Structures are given as structure tokens and as C-alpha cells.
Coordinates of C-alpha atoms in Angstrom, one line a residue:
M750 CA 33.3 30.5 -15.1
F751 CA 30.8 32.1 -17.5
R752 CA 30.1 35.1 -15.3
T753 CA 31.3 36.9 -12.2
N754 CA 28.0 38.8 -11.7
T755 CA 24.4 38.7 -12.8
C756 CA 22.7 41.3 -15.0
G757 CA 20.7 42.7 -12.1
E758 CA 23.5 42.9 -9.6
L759 CA 25.9 45.8 -10.4
R760 CA 25.5 49.2 -8.9
L761 CA 27.4 52.5 -8.8
A762 CA 29.6 51.3 -6.0
D763 CA 31.0 48.7 -8.4
A764 CA 32.4 51.4 -10.8
G765 CA 35.9 50.5 -11.9
K766 CA 35.5 46.8 -11.4
T767 CA 36.3 44.4 -14.3
V768 CA 33.4 41.9 -14.6
T769 CA 32.2 39.1 -16.8
L770 CA 28.5 38.9 -17.6
A771 CA 26.4 36.4 -19.6
G772 CA 22.9 36.4 -20.9
W773 CA 20.5 37.2 -23.7
V774 CA 20.5 40.2 -26.0
Q775 CA 17.4 42.2 -25.3
R776 CA 18.0 44.9 -27.9
V777 CA 20.7 46.6 -29.9
R778 CA 20.8 50.4 -30.5
K779 CA 23.4 52.1 -32.7
M780 CA 23.9 55.8 -32.1
G781 CA 26.7 57.4 -34.1
G782 CA 30.0 55.6 -33.4
M783 CA 28.5 53.9 -30.3
T784 CA 26.6 50.7 -30.0
F785 CA 24.5 50.0 -26.9
V786 CA 23.3 46.5 -26.1
D787 CA 20.8 45.6 -23.3
L788 CA 21.9 42.3 -21.8
R789 CA 19.2 40.3 -19.9
D790 CA 19.2 37.3 -17.6
R791 CA 16.7 36.2 -14.9
Y792 CA 18.0 38.9 -12.5
G793 CA 17.7 42.0 -14.6
I794 CA 19.1 44.1 -17.5
T795 CA 22.6 45.7 -17.8
Q796 CA 23.6 48.1 -20.6
L797 CA 26.7 47.3 -22.5
V798 CA 28.7 49.9 -24.5
F799 CA 30.8 49.4 -27.6
N800 CA 32.8 52.3 -29.0
E801 CA 34.1 52.0 -32.6
E802 CA 36.8 54.7 -31.8
V803 CA 38.2 52.4 -29.1
N804 CA 37.8 49.0 -30.8
D805 CA 36.3 49.2 -34.3
A806 CA 36.3 45.4 -34.9
L807 CA 34.6 44.7 -31.6
C808 CA 31.9 47.3 -32.3
A809 CA 31.3 45.8 -35.7
R810 CA 30.7 42.4 -34.1
A811 CA 28.3 44.0 -31.6
N812 CA 26.3 45.6 -34.5
K813 CA 25.7 42.1 -35.9
L814 CA 24.1 40.8 -32.7
G815 CA 20.5 39.8 -32.9
R816 CA 17.7 39.6 -30.3
E817 CA 18.0 36.6 -28.0
D818 CA 21.6 35.8 -29.0
V819 CA 23.3 34.3 -25.9
I820 CA 26.6 36.1 -25.3
Q821 CA 29.4 36.5 -22.8
I822 CA 31.2 39.8 -22.3
K823 CA 34.1 41.1 -20.2
G824 CA 34.4 44.8 -19.4
E825 CA 34.7 47.6 -16.9
V826 CA 31.8 49.0 -14.8
N827 CA 31.3 52.6 -15.6
E828 CA 29.0 55.4 -14.3
R829 CA 26.4 56.3 -16.9
E830 CA 26.0 59.8 -18.1
S831 CA 22.3 59.4 -18.9
K832 CA 21.0 57.4 -16.0
N833 CA 17.8 55.3 -16.2
K834 CA 15.8 55.5 -13.0
N835 CA 13.5 52.8 -14.1
L836 CA 16.2 50.1 -13.9
P837 CA 18.0 49.0 -10.7
T838 CA 21.2 48.9 -12.8
G839 CA 20.4 52.2 -14.4
E840 CA 23.3 54.2 -12.9
I841 CA 26.0 52.0 -14.5
E842 CA 27.0 50.5 -17.8
I843 CA 29.7 48.1 -18.9
I844 CA 32.5 49.3 -21.3
V845 CA 33.0 46.1 -23.1
S846 CA 36.5 44.8 -24.0
E847 CA 35.7 41.2 -24.9
L848 CA 32.7 39.6 -26.6
T849 CA 31.9 35.9 -27.1
V850 CA 28.7 34.7 -28.9
L851 CA 27.8 31.5 -27.0
N852 CA 24.7 30.7 -29.1
A853 CA 23.1 32.7 -31.9
S854 CA 19.3 32.9 -32.0
V855 CA 17.0 32.9 -34.9
T856 CA 14.5 35.7 -35.0
P857 CA 12.0 35.0 -32.2
P858 CA 8.3 34.7 -33.1
F859 CA 7.4 37.6 -30.8
T860 CA 9.2 40.3 -28.9
I861 CA 10.5 39.1 -25.5
E862 CA 9.2 42.2 -23.6
D863 CA 6.5 42.9 -21.1
N864 CA 4.4 44.6 -23.8
T865 CA 4.8 41.8 -26.3
D866 CA 3.2 41.5 -29.8
G867 CA 2.5 37.8 -29.3
G868 CA -1.0 36.5 -28.8
D869 CA -2.0 33.8 -26.3
D870 CA -1.7 31.0 -28.8
I871 CA 1.8 31.8 -30.1
R872 CA 3.1 32.5 -26.6
M873 CA 1.8 29.2 -25.4
K874 CA 3.4 27.4 -28.3
Y875 CA 6.7 29.0 -27.5
R876 CA 6.2 29.1 -23.7
Y877 CA 9.9 28.7 -23.0
L878 CA 10.4 32.1 -24.7
D879 CA 7.3 33.6 -23.0
L880 CA 8.9 32.7 -19.6
R881 CA 11.9 34.9 -20.4
R882 CA 9.6 38.0 -20.1
A883 CA 10.0 39.7 -16.7
C884 CA 6.3 39.9 -16.1
V885 CA 5.8 36.2 -16.5
R886 CA 9.0 35.3 -14.6
K887 CA 7.8 37.3 -11.6
N888 CA 4.7 35.2 -11.4
L889 CA 6.8 32.0 -11.0
E890 CA 9.1 33.8 -8.5
L891 CA 6.0 34.7 -6.5
R892 CA 4.8 31.1 -6.7
H893 CA 8.1 30.0 -5.3
Q894 CA 8.0 32.5 -2.4
M895 CA 4.5 31.4 -1.5
T896 CA 5.3 27.7 -1.4
M897 CA 8.4 28.5 0.7
E898 CA 6.3 30.5 3.2
V899 CA 3.6 27.7 3.3
R900 CA 6.3 25.2 4.2
R901 CA 7.7 27.5 6.9
Y902 CA 4.3 28.1 8.4
L903 CA 3.1 24.5 8.4
D904 CA 6.5 23.2 9.7
S905 CA 6.2 25.7 12.6
K906 CA 2.8 24.1 13.4
G907 CA 4.1 20.6 13.5
F908 CA 3.1 19.4 10.1
L909 CA 4.9 16.7 8.2
E910 CA 5.3 16.9 4.4
I911 CA 4.4 13.4 3.1
E912 CA 4.2 12.4 -0.6
T913 CA 1.3 10.2 -1.8
P914 CA 1.1 8.2 -5.0
M915 CA 0.1 9.5 -8.4
L916 CA -1.2 6.1 -9.6
I917 CA -4.3 5.2 -7.6
G918 CA -7.7 3.5 -8.0
S919 CA -10.5 5.3 -9.7
T920 CA -13.2 7.0 -7.5
P921 CA -15.9 8.2 -9.9
E922 CA -17.8 10.3 -7.3
G923 CA -17.1 13.9 -8.3
A924 CA -15.3 15.0 -11.4
R925 CA -14.2 12.6 -14.2
D926 CA -10.9 10.8 -13.6
F927 CA -7.9 10.7 -15.9
V928 CA -7.1 7.0 -16.3
V929 CA -3.9 5.2 -17.1
P930 CA -3.8 1.7 -18.5
S931 CA -1.7 -0.9 -16.7
R932 CA 0.5 -3.0 -19.1
M933 CA 1.3 -5.5 -16.3
N934 CA -2.4 -5.9 -15.5
P935 CA -4.2 -6.1 -18.8
G936 CA -7.7 -4.5 -18.9
Q937 CA -7.1 -2.7 -15.6
F938 CA -6.5 1.0 -15.1
Y939 CA -5.0 3.4 -12.6
A940 CA -6.5 6.8 -12.1
L941 CA -4.6 10.0 -11.5
P942 CA -5.8 11.5 -8.1
Q943 CA -8.4 14.2 -8.1
S944 CA -7.0 14.9 -4.7
P945 CA -5.2 12.8 -2.1
Q946 CA -8.5 12.7 0.0
T947 CA -8.6 9.0 1.1
L948 CA -4.8 8.8 1.3
K949 CA -4.5 11.7 3.8
Q950 CA -7.3 10.1 5.8
L951 CA -5.2 6.9 5.9
L952 CA -2.3 9.0 7.1
M953 CA -4.4 10.1 10.0
V954 CA -5.3 6.5 10.8
A955 CA -1.5 5.8 10.6
G956 CA -1.0 8.3 13.5
M957 CA 0.9 11.0 11.4
D958 CA -1.4 13.6 13.2
R959 CA -0.5 16.6 11.0
Y960 CA 0.1 16.1 7.3
F961 CA 0.6 18.5 4.3
Q962 CA 1.6 18.2 0.7
I963 CA 2.0 20.6 -2.2
V964 CA 0.6 18.2 -4.7
K965 CA -0.5 17.9 -8.3
C966 CA -4.2 16.9 -8.7
F967 CA -6.0 15.9 -11.9
R968 CA -9.7 16.4 -13.0
D969 CA -11.0 15.8 -16.5
E970 CA -13.4 18.8 -16.5
D971 CA -14.3 21.5 -19.0
L972 CA -11.8 24.3 -18.6
R973 CA -12.1 28.0 -17.8
A974 CA -9.9 30.9 -16.5
D975 CA -9.5 29.4 -13.0
R976 CA -9.4 25.7 -13.9
Q977 CA -6.7 23.5 -15.5
P978 CA -6.8 19.7 -16.0
E979 CA -3.8 19.5 -13.7
F980 CA -3.6 21.9 -10.8
T981 CA -1.7 22.2 -7.5
Q982 CA -3.2 21.9 -4.0
I983 CA -1.8 22.8 -0.6
D984 CA -3.3 19.7 0.9
C985 CA -3.6 19.4 4.7
E986 CA -5.1 17.1 7.3
M987 CA -5.1 17.1 11.1
S988 CA -6.1 14.6 13.8
F989 CA -8.1 15.3 17.0
V990 CA -9.6 18.5 15.7
E991 CA -13.0 20.2 15.3
Q992 CA -14.0 22.8 12.7
E993 CA -12.9 25.7 14.8
D994 CA -9.3 24.3 15.2
V995 CA -8.9 23.9 11.4
I996 CA -10.3 27.3 10.6
A997 CA -8.1 29.0 13.2
L998 CA -4.9 27.4 11.9
F999 CA -5.5 28.0 8.2
E1000 CA -6.8 31.5 8.7
G1001 CA -3.5 32.1 10.4
M1002 CA -1.7 30.7 7.4
A1003 CA -3.6 33.1 5.1
K1004 CA -2.7 36.0 7.3
H1005 CA 0.9 34.8 7.3
L1006 CA 1.0 34.8 3.5
F1007 CA -0.5 38.3 3.2
R1008 CA 1.9 39.6 5.7
T1009 CA 5.1 38.0 4.3
I1010 CA 4.3 38.2 0.6
R1011 CA 2.1 41.3 0.2
G1012 CA 3.1 43.2 3.3
I1013 CA -0.6 43.4 4.3
E1014 CA -1.5 43.0 8.0
L1015 CA -4.9 41.3 8.5
T1016 CA -5.7 41.6 12.2
E1017 CA -9.5 41.0 12.3
P1018 CA -11.0 37.5 12.3
F1019 CA -12.4 36.6 8.9
P1020 CA -16.3 36.8 8.8
R1021 CA -18.3 33.6 8.8
M1022 CA -21.2 33.4 6.4
P1023 CA -23.7 30.4 6.3
W1024 CA -24.1 29.0 2.8
S1025 CA -27.8 29.8 2.8
E1026 CA -27.0 33.5 3.6
A1027 CA -24.4 33.6 0.8
M1028 CA -26.9 32.3 -1.7
R1029 CA -29.7 34.6 -0.5
L1030 CA -27.6 37.8 -0.6
Y1031 CA -25.1 37.1 -3.4
G1032 CA -26.4 34.1 -5.4
S1033 CA -23.0 32.4 -5.0
D1034 CA -21.2 30.2 -2.5
K1035 CA -18.1 32.3 -3.1
P1036 CA -19.4 35.9 -2.8
D1037 CA -17.2 38.8 -3.7
T1038 CA -17.6 41.0 -0.7
R1039 CA -15.3 43.8 -1.8
F1040 CA -18.4 45.8 -2.6
G1041 CA -22.1 45.8 -1.5
M1042 CA -25.0 45.6 -4.0
E1043 CA -26.5 42.7 -2.0
F1044 CA -29.7 41.1 -3.4
V1045 CA -33.1 42.3 -2.2
E1046 CA -36.0 39.9 -2.6
L1047 CA -39.0 41.7 -4.2
M1048 CA -41.7 39.1 -4.3
D1049 CA -43.9 41.0 -1.8
V1050 CA -43.4 44.2 -3.7
L1051 CA -43.8 43.2 -7.3
K1052 CA -45.7 39.9 -7.5
G1053 CA -49.5 40.4 -7.9
T1054 CA -49.2 44.2 -7.5
G1055 CA -49.4 45.0 -11.2
E1056 CA -50.3 43.6 -14.6
F1057 CA -46.8 42.3 -15.5
S1058 CA -47.3 38.6 -16.0
V1059 CA -43.5 37.8 -16.0
F1060 CA -43.4 38.8 -12.3
N1061 CA -46.8 37.5 -11.4
D1062 CA -45.8 34.0 -12.7
A1063 CA -42.3 34.1 -11.1
S1064 CA -41.1 31.9 -8.1
Y1065 CA -38.4 34.4 -7.4
I1066 CA -37.9 38.2 -8.0
G1067 CA -34.7 39.9 -6.8
G1068 CA -32.9 43.1 -7.4
I1069 CA -29.7 45.0 -6.9
C1070 CA -29.2 48.7 -6.5
A1071 CA -26.4 50.2 -8.6
P1072 CA -25.4 53.5 -7.0
G1073 CA -25.2 56.5 -9.2
C1074 CA -26.2 54.6 -12.4
A1075 CA -29.6 56.2 -13.1
S1076 CA -27.9 58.2 -15.9
Y1077 CA -27.2 55.0 -17.8
T1078 CA -28.3 55.5 -21.5
R1079 CA -30.7 53.2 -23.3
K1080 CA -27.6 51.8 -25.1
Q1081 CA -25.9 50.9 -21.8
L1082 CA -29.1 49.3 -20.5
D1083 CA -29.5 47.3 -23.7
Q1084 CA -25.9 46.1 -23.3
L1085 CA -26.7 44.9 -19.7
T1086 CA -29.8 43.1 -21.1
D1087 CA -27.7 41.4 -23.8
F1088 CA -25.2 40.4 -21.1
V1089 CA -27.7 38.5 -19.0
K1090 CA -29.2 36.9 -22.1
R1091 CA -25.8 35.3 -23.1
S1092 CA -25.9 31.6 -23.3
Q1093 CA -23.5 31.3 -20.4
I1094 CA -26.0 33.1 -18.1
G1095 CA -29.3 32.2 -19.8
A1096 CA -31.7 34.9 -18.5
K1097 CA -34.7 35.9 -20.5
G1098 CA -34.5 39.6 -19.8
L1099 CA -33.8 42.4 -17.4
V1100 CA -36.1 45.0 -15.8
Y1101 CA -34.7 48.4 -14.6
A1102 CA -36.0 51.3 -12.6
R1103 CA -34.3 54.7 -12.4
V1104 CA -34.7 56.9 -9.2
Q1105 CA -35.1 60.4 -10.5
E1106 CA -33.6 63.5 -8.9
D1107 CA -37.1 64.5 -7.5
G1108 CA -37.4 61.0 -5.9
S1109 CA -39.9 59.6 -8.4
V1110 CA -39.2 56.3 -10.2
K1111 CA -39.0 55.7 -13.9
S1112 CA -39.1 52.1 -14.9
S1113 CA -39.1 49.9 -18.0
V1114 CA -42.3 48.4 -16.7
D1115 CA -44.0 51.7 -15.9
K1116 CA -47.2 50.8 -17.7
F1117 CA -47.8 47.8 -15.5
Y1118 CA -47.3 49.4 -12.1
T1119 CA -48.5 52.5 -10.3
Q1120 CA -46.1 55.1 -9.0
E1121 CA -47.1 54.0 -5.5
V1122 CA -45.8 50.5 -6.1
L1123 CA -42.6 51.8 -7.7
L1124 CA -42.0 54.1 -4.7
R1125 CA -42.4 51.1 -2.5
L1126 CA -39.8 49.3 -4.7
K1127 CA -37.4 52.3 -4.1
E1128 CA -38.0 52.1 -0.4
T1129 CA -37.4 48.3 -0.2
M1130 CA -34.2 48.6 -2.3
K1131 CA -33.1 51.6 -0.1
A1132 CA -32.4 53.5 -3.3
V1133 CA -31.7 57.2 -3.4
P1134 CA -32.0 59.7 -6.3
G1135 CA -29.4 58.8 -9.0
D1136 CA -29.5 55.1 -8.3
L1137 CA -30.4 52.4 -10.8
I1138 CA -32.4 49.3 -9.7
L1139 CA -31.9 46.2 -11.8
I1140 CA -34.4 43.3 -11.4
M1141 CA -34.4 39.7 -12.5
S1142 CA -37.0 37.0 -12.0
G1143 CA -37.6 33.3 -12.8
E1144 CA -39.3 30.1 -12.1
D1145 CA -36.2 28.5 -10.4
A1146 CA -35.1 30.7 -7.5
M1147 CA -31.5 29.2 -7.3
K1148 CA -31.0 29.5 -11.0
T1149 CA -32.2 33.1 -11.0
R1150 CA -30.0 34.1 -8.1
K1151 CA -27.0 32.7 -10.0
Q1152 CA -28.0 34.9 -13.0
L1153 CA -28.4 37.9 -10.8
C1154 CA -24.9 37.1 -9.3
E1155 CA -23.4 37.4 -12.7
L1156 CA -25.1 40.8 -13.2
R1157 CA -23.9 42.0 -9.8
L1158 CA -20.3 41.1 -10.6
E1159 CA -20.6 42.8 -14.0
M1160 CA -21.8 46.0 -12.4
G1161 CA -19.1 45.8 -9.8
T1162 CA -16.5 45.6 -12.6
R1163 CA -18.1 48.5 -14.5
L1164 CA -18.1 50.7 -11.4
G1165 CA -14.5 49.9 -10.6
L1166 CA -15.4 48.2 -7.3
R1167 CA -13.4 45.0 -7.9
D1168 CA -9.9 46.4 -7.1
K1169 CA -7.3 43.7 -7.4
N1170 CA -5.2 45.3 -4.7
K1171 CA -8.1 45.2 -2.2
F1172 CA -8.7 41.9 -0.5
S1173 CA -11.9 40.8 1.2
L1174 CA -11.8 37.3 2.9
L1175 CA -14.5 35.3 4.6
W1176 CA -15.4 31.7 5.5
V1177 CA -18.6 30.2 4.0
V1178 CA -19.9 27.5 6.4
D1179 CA -22.8 25.2 6.9
F1180 CA -23.0 23.9 3.3
P1181 CA -25.8 21.4 2.4
M1182 CA -24.5 17.8 2.8
F1183 CA -26.2 16.7 -0.4
E1184 CA -27.4 18.1 -3.7
W1185 CA -29.8 16.6 -6.1
S1186 CA -28.4 15.4 -9.5
E1187 CA -31.0 15.4 -12.3
E1188 CA -28.6 13.4 -14.4
E1189 CA -28.1 10.7 -11.8
G1190 CA -31.6 10.9 -10.3
R1191 CA -30.2 10.7 -6.8
L1192 CA -28.6 12.7 -4.0
M1193 CA -24.9 13.4 -4.5
A1194 CA -22.3 14.6 -2.0
M1195 CA -21.9 18.3 -2.4
H1196 CA -18.2 17.9 -1.3
H1197 CA -17.3 14.2 -1.1
P1198 CA -18.7 11.1 0.6
F1199 CA -16.4 11.4 3.7
T1200 CA -17.6 14.8 4.9
H1201 CA -19.0 14.7 8.4
P1202 CA -22.6 16.0 8.9
K1203 CA -23.2 18.7 11.6
D1204 CA -23.7 16.7 14.8
E1205 CA -27.2 18.2 15.4
D1206 CA -28.3 17.2 11.9
I1207 CA -27.3 13.5 12.1
P1208 CA -30.9 12.4 13.1
L1209 CA -32.1 13.9 9.8
L1210 CA -30.1 11.4 7.8
D1211 CA -32.9 8.9 8.4
S1212 CA -35.9 11.3 7.9
N1213 CA -34.8 14.2 5.6
P1214 CA -31.2 13.8 4.3
A1215 CA -31.7 16.7 1.9
A1216 CA -31.9 19.1 4.9
V1217 CA -28.6 17.9 6.5
R1218 CA -25.8 20.4 6.8
A1219 CA -22.2 19.5 6.4
D1220 CA -19.4 20.2 8.8
A1221 CA -17.7 21.9 5.9
Y1222 CA -16.0 25.3 5.3
D1223 CA -14.6 27.2 2.3
M1224 CA -12.3 30.2 2.4
V1225 CA -13.2 32.8 -0.1
C1226 CA -11.1 35.8 -1.3
N1227 CA -12.5 38.4 -3.7
G1228 CA -15.1 36.0 -5.1
V1229 CA -12.7 33.1 -5.5
E1230 CA -12.8 29.9 -3.5
V1231 CA -9.1 29.7 -2.5
G1232 CA -9.6 26.7 -0.2
G1233 CA -12.1 24.3 1.3
G1234 CA -12.4 21.4 3.6
S1235 CA -14.4 19.6 6.2
I1236 CA -14.3 17.5 9.3
R1237 CA -14.3 13.9 8.1
I1238 CA -16.3 10.9 9.1
H1239 CA -14.3 8.6 11.3
D1240 CA -17.1 6.3 12.5
P1241 CA -17.5 3.2 10.2
E1242 CA -21.2 3.0 10.9
L1243 CA -21.9 6.6 9.9
Q1244 CA -19.7 6.2 6.8
D1245 CA -21.7 3.1 5.8
K1246 CA -25.0 5.1 6.2
M1247 CA -23.6 7.9 4.1
F1248 CA -22.7 5.4 1.3
K1249 CA -26.3 4.0 1.4
I1250 CA -27.8 7.5 1.1
L1251 CA -25.6 8.2 -1.9
G1252 CA -26.9 5.0 -3.6
F1253 CA -23.9 2.8 -3.1
T1254 CA -24.6 -0.9 -2.7
G1255 CA -22.5 -2.6 -0.1
E1256 CA -20.5 -4.3 -2.8
R1257 CA -19.8 -1.1 -4.7
A1258 CA -18.8 0.7 -1.5
Q1259 CA -16.5 -2.2 -0.6
E1260 CA -15.0 -2.3 -4.1
Q1261 CA -14.2 1.4 -4.2
F1262 CA -13.6 2.3 -0.6
G1263 CA -13.1 -1.0 1.2
F1264 CA -9.5 -0.1 2.0
L1265 CA -10.6 3.0 3.9
M1266 CA -13.5 1.2 5.7
D1267 CA -11.1 -1.5 6.7
A1268 CA -8.6 1.0 8.1
F1269 CA -11.4 2.7 10.2
K1270 CA -11.8 -0.6 12.0
Y1271 CA -8.4 -0.3 13.6
G1272 CA -9.1 3.0 15.4
A1273 CA -9.5 6.1 13.3
P1274 CA -9.0 9.4 15.2
P1275 CA -11.4 12.3 14.7
H1276 CA -9.8 14.3 11.9
G1277 CA -10.4 17.1 9.4
G1278 CA -8.5 19.2 6.9
L1279 CA -8.5 21.6 4.1
A1280 CA -7.0 22.0 0.7
Y1281 CA -5.9 25.4 -0.7
G1282 CA -5.6 26.0 -4.5
L1283 CA -2.1 27.2 -4.9
D1284 CA -2.6 28.4 -8.5
R1285 CA -5.6 30.5 -7.4
W1286 CA -3.7 32.0 -4.4
V1287 CA -0.8 33.0 -6.6
S1288 CA -3.0 34.5 -9.3
L1289 CA -4.9 36.6 -6.7
F1290 CA -1.6 37.8 -5.1
A1291 CA -0.3 38.6 -8.6
G1292 CA -3.5 40.4 -9.8
L1293 CA -4.0 38.0 -12.7
D1294 CA -7.2 37.2 -14.6
S1295 CA -6.2 33.6 -15.2
I1296 CA -4.3 30.9 -13.3
R1297 CA -2.5 29.9 -16.6
D1298 CA -0.2 32.9 -16.2
C1299 CA 1.2 31.6 -12.9
I1300 CA 1.8 28.0 -14.2
A1301 CA 5.1 27.3 -16.0
F1302 CA 3.6 25.1 -18.7
P1303 CA -0.2 25.4 -18.8
K1304 CA -2.8 23.8 -21.0
N1305 CA -5.1 25.9 -23.3
N1306 CA -8.9 26.0 -23.0
S1307 CA -9.2 22.7 -24.9
G1308 CA -6.9 21.0 -22.5
R1309 CA -4.0 20.9 -25.0
D1310 CA -0.4 21.6 -24.4
V1311 CA 0.3 23.3 -27.7
M1312 CA 4.0 23.5 -27.0
L1313 CA 4.4 19.7 -26.6
D1314 CA 1.4 18.9 -28.9
A1315 CA -0.2 16.8 -26.3
P1316 CA -2.4 14.9 -26.0
S1317 CA -1.4 12.9 -29.1
Y1318 CA -1.9 9.6 -30.8
I1319 CA 0.4 6.7 -29.8
D1320 CA 1.9 4.0 -31.9
Q1321 CA 0.0 0.8 -32.5
K1322 CA 2.9 -1.1 -30.8
Q1323 CA 2.2 0.8 -27.6
L1324 CA -1.6 0.1 -27.9
D1325 CA -0.8 -3.6 -28.4
E1326 CA 1.4 -3.7 -25.3
L1327 CA -1.4 -2.1 -23.3
N1328 CA -4.1 -4.5 -24.8
L1329 CA -6.0 -1.5 -26.0
A1330 CA -8.1 -1.2 -29.2
L1331 CA -9.4 2.2 -30.4
D1332 CA -13.1 2.6 -31.5
L1333 CA -13.4 6.3 -32.1
K1334 CA -16.8 7.8 -32.5
D1335 CA -17.4 10.4 -35.2

């Protein structure tokens, strides 16, 4: 046996015991004739003591230990004179009598400590070393706890955990597929699932009634902080349910996770916000409601009431009120203007108005408007002395709202209103069924082709499909979409109509989704479901800025695994076996 105890286990009550520990050398400190070694494993750190007066040869060997050497020691638990209140094991130390070096380490490329000197790239290259750091390990422990609690909750509600295949047919609607060539079927390809959507619907046809799966999904999309090419969903589906049933059950799961993982009791029902309201007030279908600063539309106040052509030509003018920010300097206001002009946001500029202590308004467009108009602006914005009004406008209302959303979030961050230990949850409902794709020149499903329309909007499918609302719902926490789903279409005729609106020919619909349409002919129950993003949930609970930090082996922003050097080229022999020829474009 390599150890009798872990490095995080021993306490003062264990004083006098002879123990064997094994782990990694965190650091070595030599003080006079004493050498102190911090020994680390997954469970914690224990201080080891070597005394050259007691055993000079053993102490000399300890002095030669390097960081990350793997060692085994035997010794006696002793009460520390100088206790460390920051360590659970800080009241004890081990007086070492035997030392075995199990594996010597070369000098690591960065320090294995919470405050490391390693940048993102070097830590991702040596991710197996990065995972030794307590702050990273805790994220994986949290992820484990959350998956265990998800399983407990769903099992208590009668759900079955059922695995679905990783090699499926391609369904180009939505994000790009990752494809896998089939050696046994030359010229044909599998796809990795973007989600198990059609498979879980087939499980409902199969009578499984309640299904869940903690499953890997794959989407070939451009990456960002909350997106990876492979990610993990808590995927769920239920039969004989309506929207209210799904929302109630999975709101209960969210409350269960907050209670068991974070110790937070959420007693009130989560608010419901129609998609149109979310876009009008926040410019986002995942609004951060930890703070106010809702949009106020200013067309009636500023369009045609002055000589400012930018506003007079606009299709949308909106503003936010930043409380207490009238003291912002010209430099700070220029920084905000530069922020909204960034290519990621794409605004042309920003107008501001300060509410002075005497109640008057001083604006960057003073020369175009009378004080009477500016006072009306103050009243409409419900601004008070000391507040700063920030205004954006544009020809495209939706685009301008999204730009104003970015400004609102930036102000929320600057004012400290986006506290990671404060949680604000809501459901966004009544999404549009379709959205227009300029690239495709047709209506596209906002969620997926199997989403059921609101019953009262079904007649509009024939006359005005763009006005149809979906029986869909997203759960939002702190401005992050943590889960979403819908009631599904179970009627073959309605599904066929949906495919036609989306521009599918009968042949194409049969080719891509014939297996599902055929299954519906054998008695499909009304069903609906939801998929939570596990990576996003864990990152929110851990207070992280990126989901990469809660994934054991993530990809970088270019979709590369720098540790494994993947993706990589493959041998010509493999290409020949797969009947593939490369024709790379410059």
C-alpha cells in the first residue's frame, strides 16, 4: 500500500500516529538545520519535517527534492508549533522517518499553484499539469457534484438515462456538422450529433416516457468564451406534457442544484418574459436581469424635434440611464464611444446627456436641441441629477438594440452590478417560430424544424408564417442561456407543413428525416423537452469567465487541442482506406 492517508485528511486528533503518505512535492523550504516539504495530492497539502540533527542523511536527500517529484514518506503525526489557519491540515506536520522517491520530475514549465506564472497557451499545452492546481481541480469536482445531483433529481422524477449513438446522419439545418468518413461505405459520411434531438423524439415514440442523458454534442462553429466545438448537454424529453409541465419540472431541477450545490434557497417562481419584451427592454433573448438600466425608446422625443440628422434619419433611437455617472470625464466617454465602435459591435457612435445638479441637461448634441427637448428627454428616461443618459440610434432597430445591449452590459460591469455571487433567473418564452436568413434567402427555424407552434398561431402558418410564435422556452441565468427547449410537433401533417415552409422538398425531407416521419405514423405521443448546457451551469456556479476552465481538456479559440496537437494531418494510407483525396485551397 502506497499510503495509509491522503494529504488532506490528518488532523490534530491524529497526533502520535505513524502514517504513510504519497504525493507530489509542492515546495521545499530549508531553515537552518530543518527542511520543510509541502506534500500535495488531490485532497490537500501536508507539511513534512526533516531534521538533520535527527537524521542527517535523510535531511540531505530531502534537500535534493524538486518541485513535482512524486514521493512516498513514512513518519509520525506531530502538533505544529506555528499553525497555519489557512490549511485544513495546518495544525499538524509529519516528522519523517523514511523517504522514497517514486518518480523524479523535470522542472515544470510553470508553477503548479493557484497564482501561477503560466499563460493560457502554456497551461493548455500542459493541461495535465494545470489540472494539478487546486483552483482548476475544484472546477472538475464541482462538475462531478452537479452531474450527480442532476442524476439524483431526474431519477426521483422517473427519468431513464439512455445513451444514443455518436455516429448519425447529417442534418444541415442549424450549425455545421462535424463529419466522419465511413471506410466500409465509400463516399459516405457519418455526422457527430449537434444534439440527440431526433433520437430522443424516437425514444418518446418508443414509449420511454421520460428520458435524459448527459451527452457530448458537436457543432462546427466559430468559438468564444462560452462555446466549444464539443460540449456537454443535460438532454431531457418527456411524453404527454405541455409547456407548463416542462417548465415546472426543470425549474425545480435548477432550484435543487442551487440548494444542494450553492446552498441558495430559491423559493419564488422564475419570472416569464416574452421574447419580444426581452428584445424591447434589453436587446437580447438572454437578458442579464441582475440590474436595471432597461432600454427606453426615444423616437417620439428626439426624432424630428431638432436639427440632428443622425436621429432624424433613424428607424430606432434608444437610451439607457447610468445612475450616478454624470461625473464621467471626457476620456471615459470617449472610451465608451470607442467601445461601441469596435468591429464586434459595429456602432457608428454614441450620444450622451448629463443631468446636472440643478436639474438641467448638458448633452453632446446641445447645439441641435433646445433645453426644453433635453428636459423632456430627462423626464422620459426618469433620470435624476447625477445620472448619465447614453443614446444609440440606427436604421435597423434589431441591430441597434443588440449594440445598445452590449453598452448596457459594459456599464453594468463598470458599475459593479454584475456580481458573480448574485443569481437572477427567468424564462424567456414565445420566441418567433422562424427567422429570415439573408444568406439562404428563406425562412429558417429559430430553434429547429420540430418545434411546435403556439396552438393559437397555427392558422398563421398559411397566411403569415413570419408572425408565428413557437411553443419554446429558454432558461436564462445572469445573461447566460443555460437551457432551452420546446414542445415538439407530433402530428405528421403539421411536420410536413413545417418542412414546406422551411423550403424542404418532399424528397429532401424524406431523405433527411424520413425515419422520424415514418415513426410518427405509428402513434407518436405529445412530447416536449429541454437541454441544459452543463458547461455553462458549472461555469456560472464556479464564477468563471469561460467554460474552458470547467472542462478537463478544452480546445482553444481556434478549435485546436494544443496538448494533443489536434486536428492533425493523417497518413496517405489512411486517406486511401477512406477513399479520400485532399484538394486544399490556399
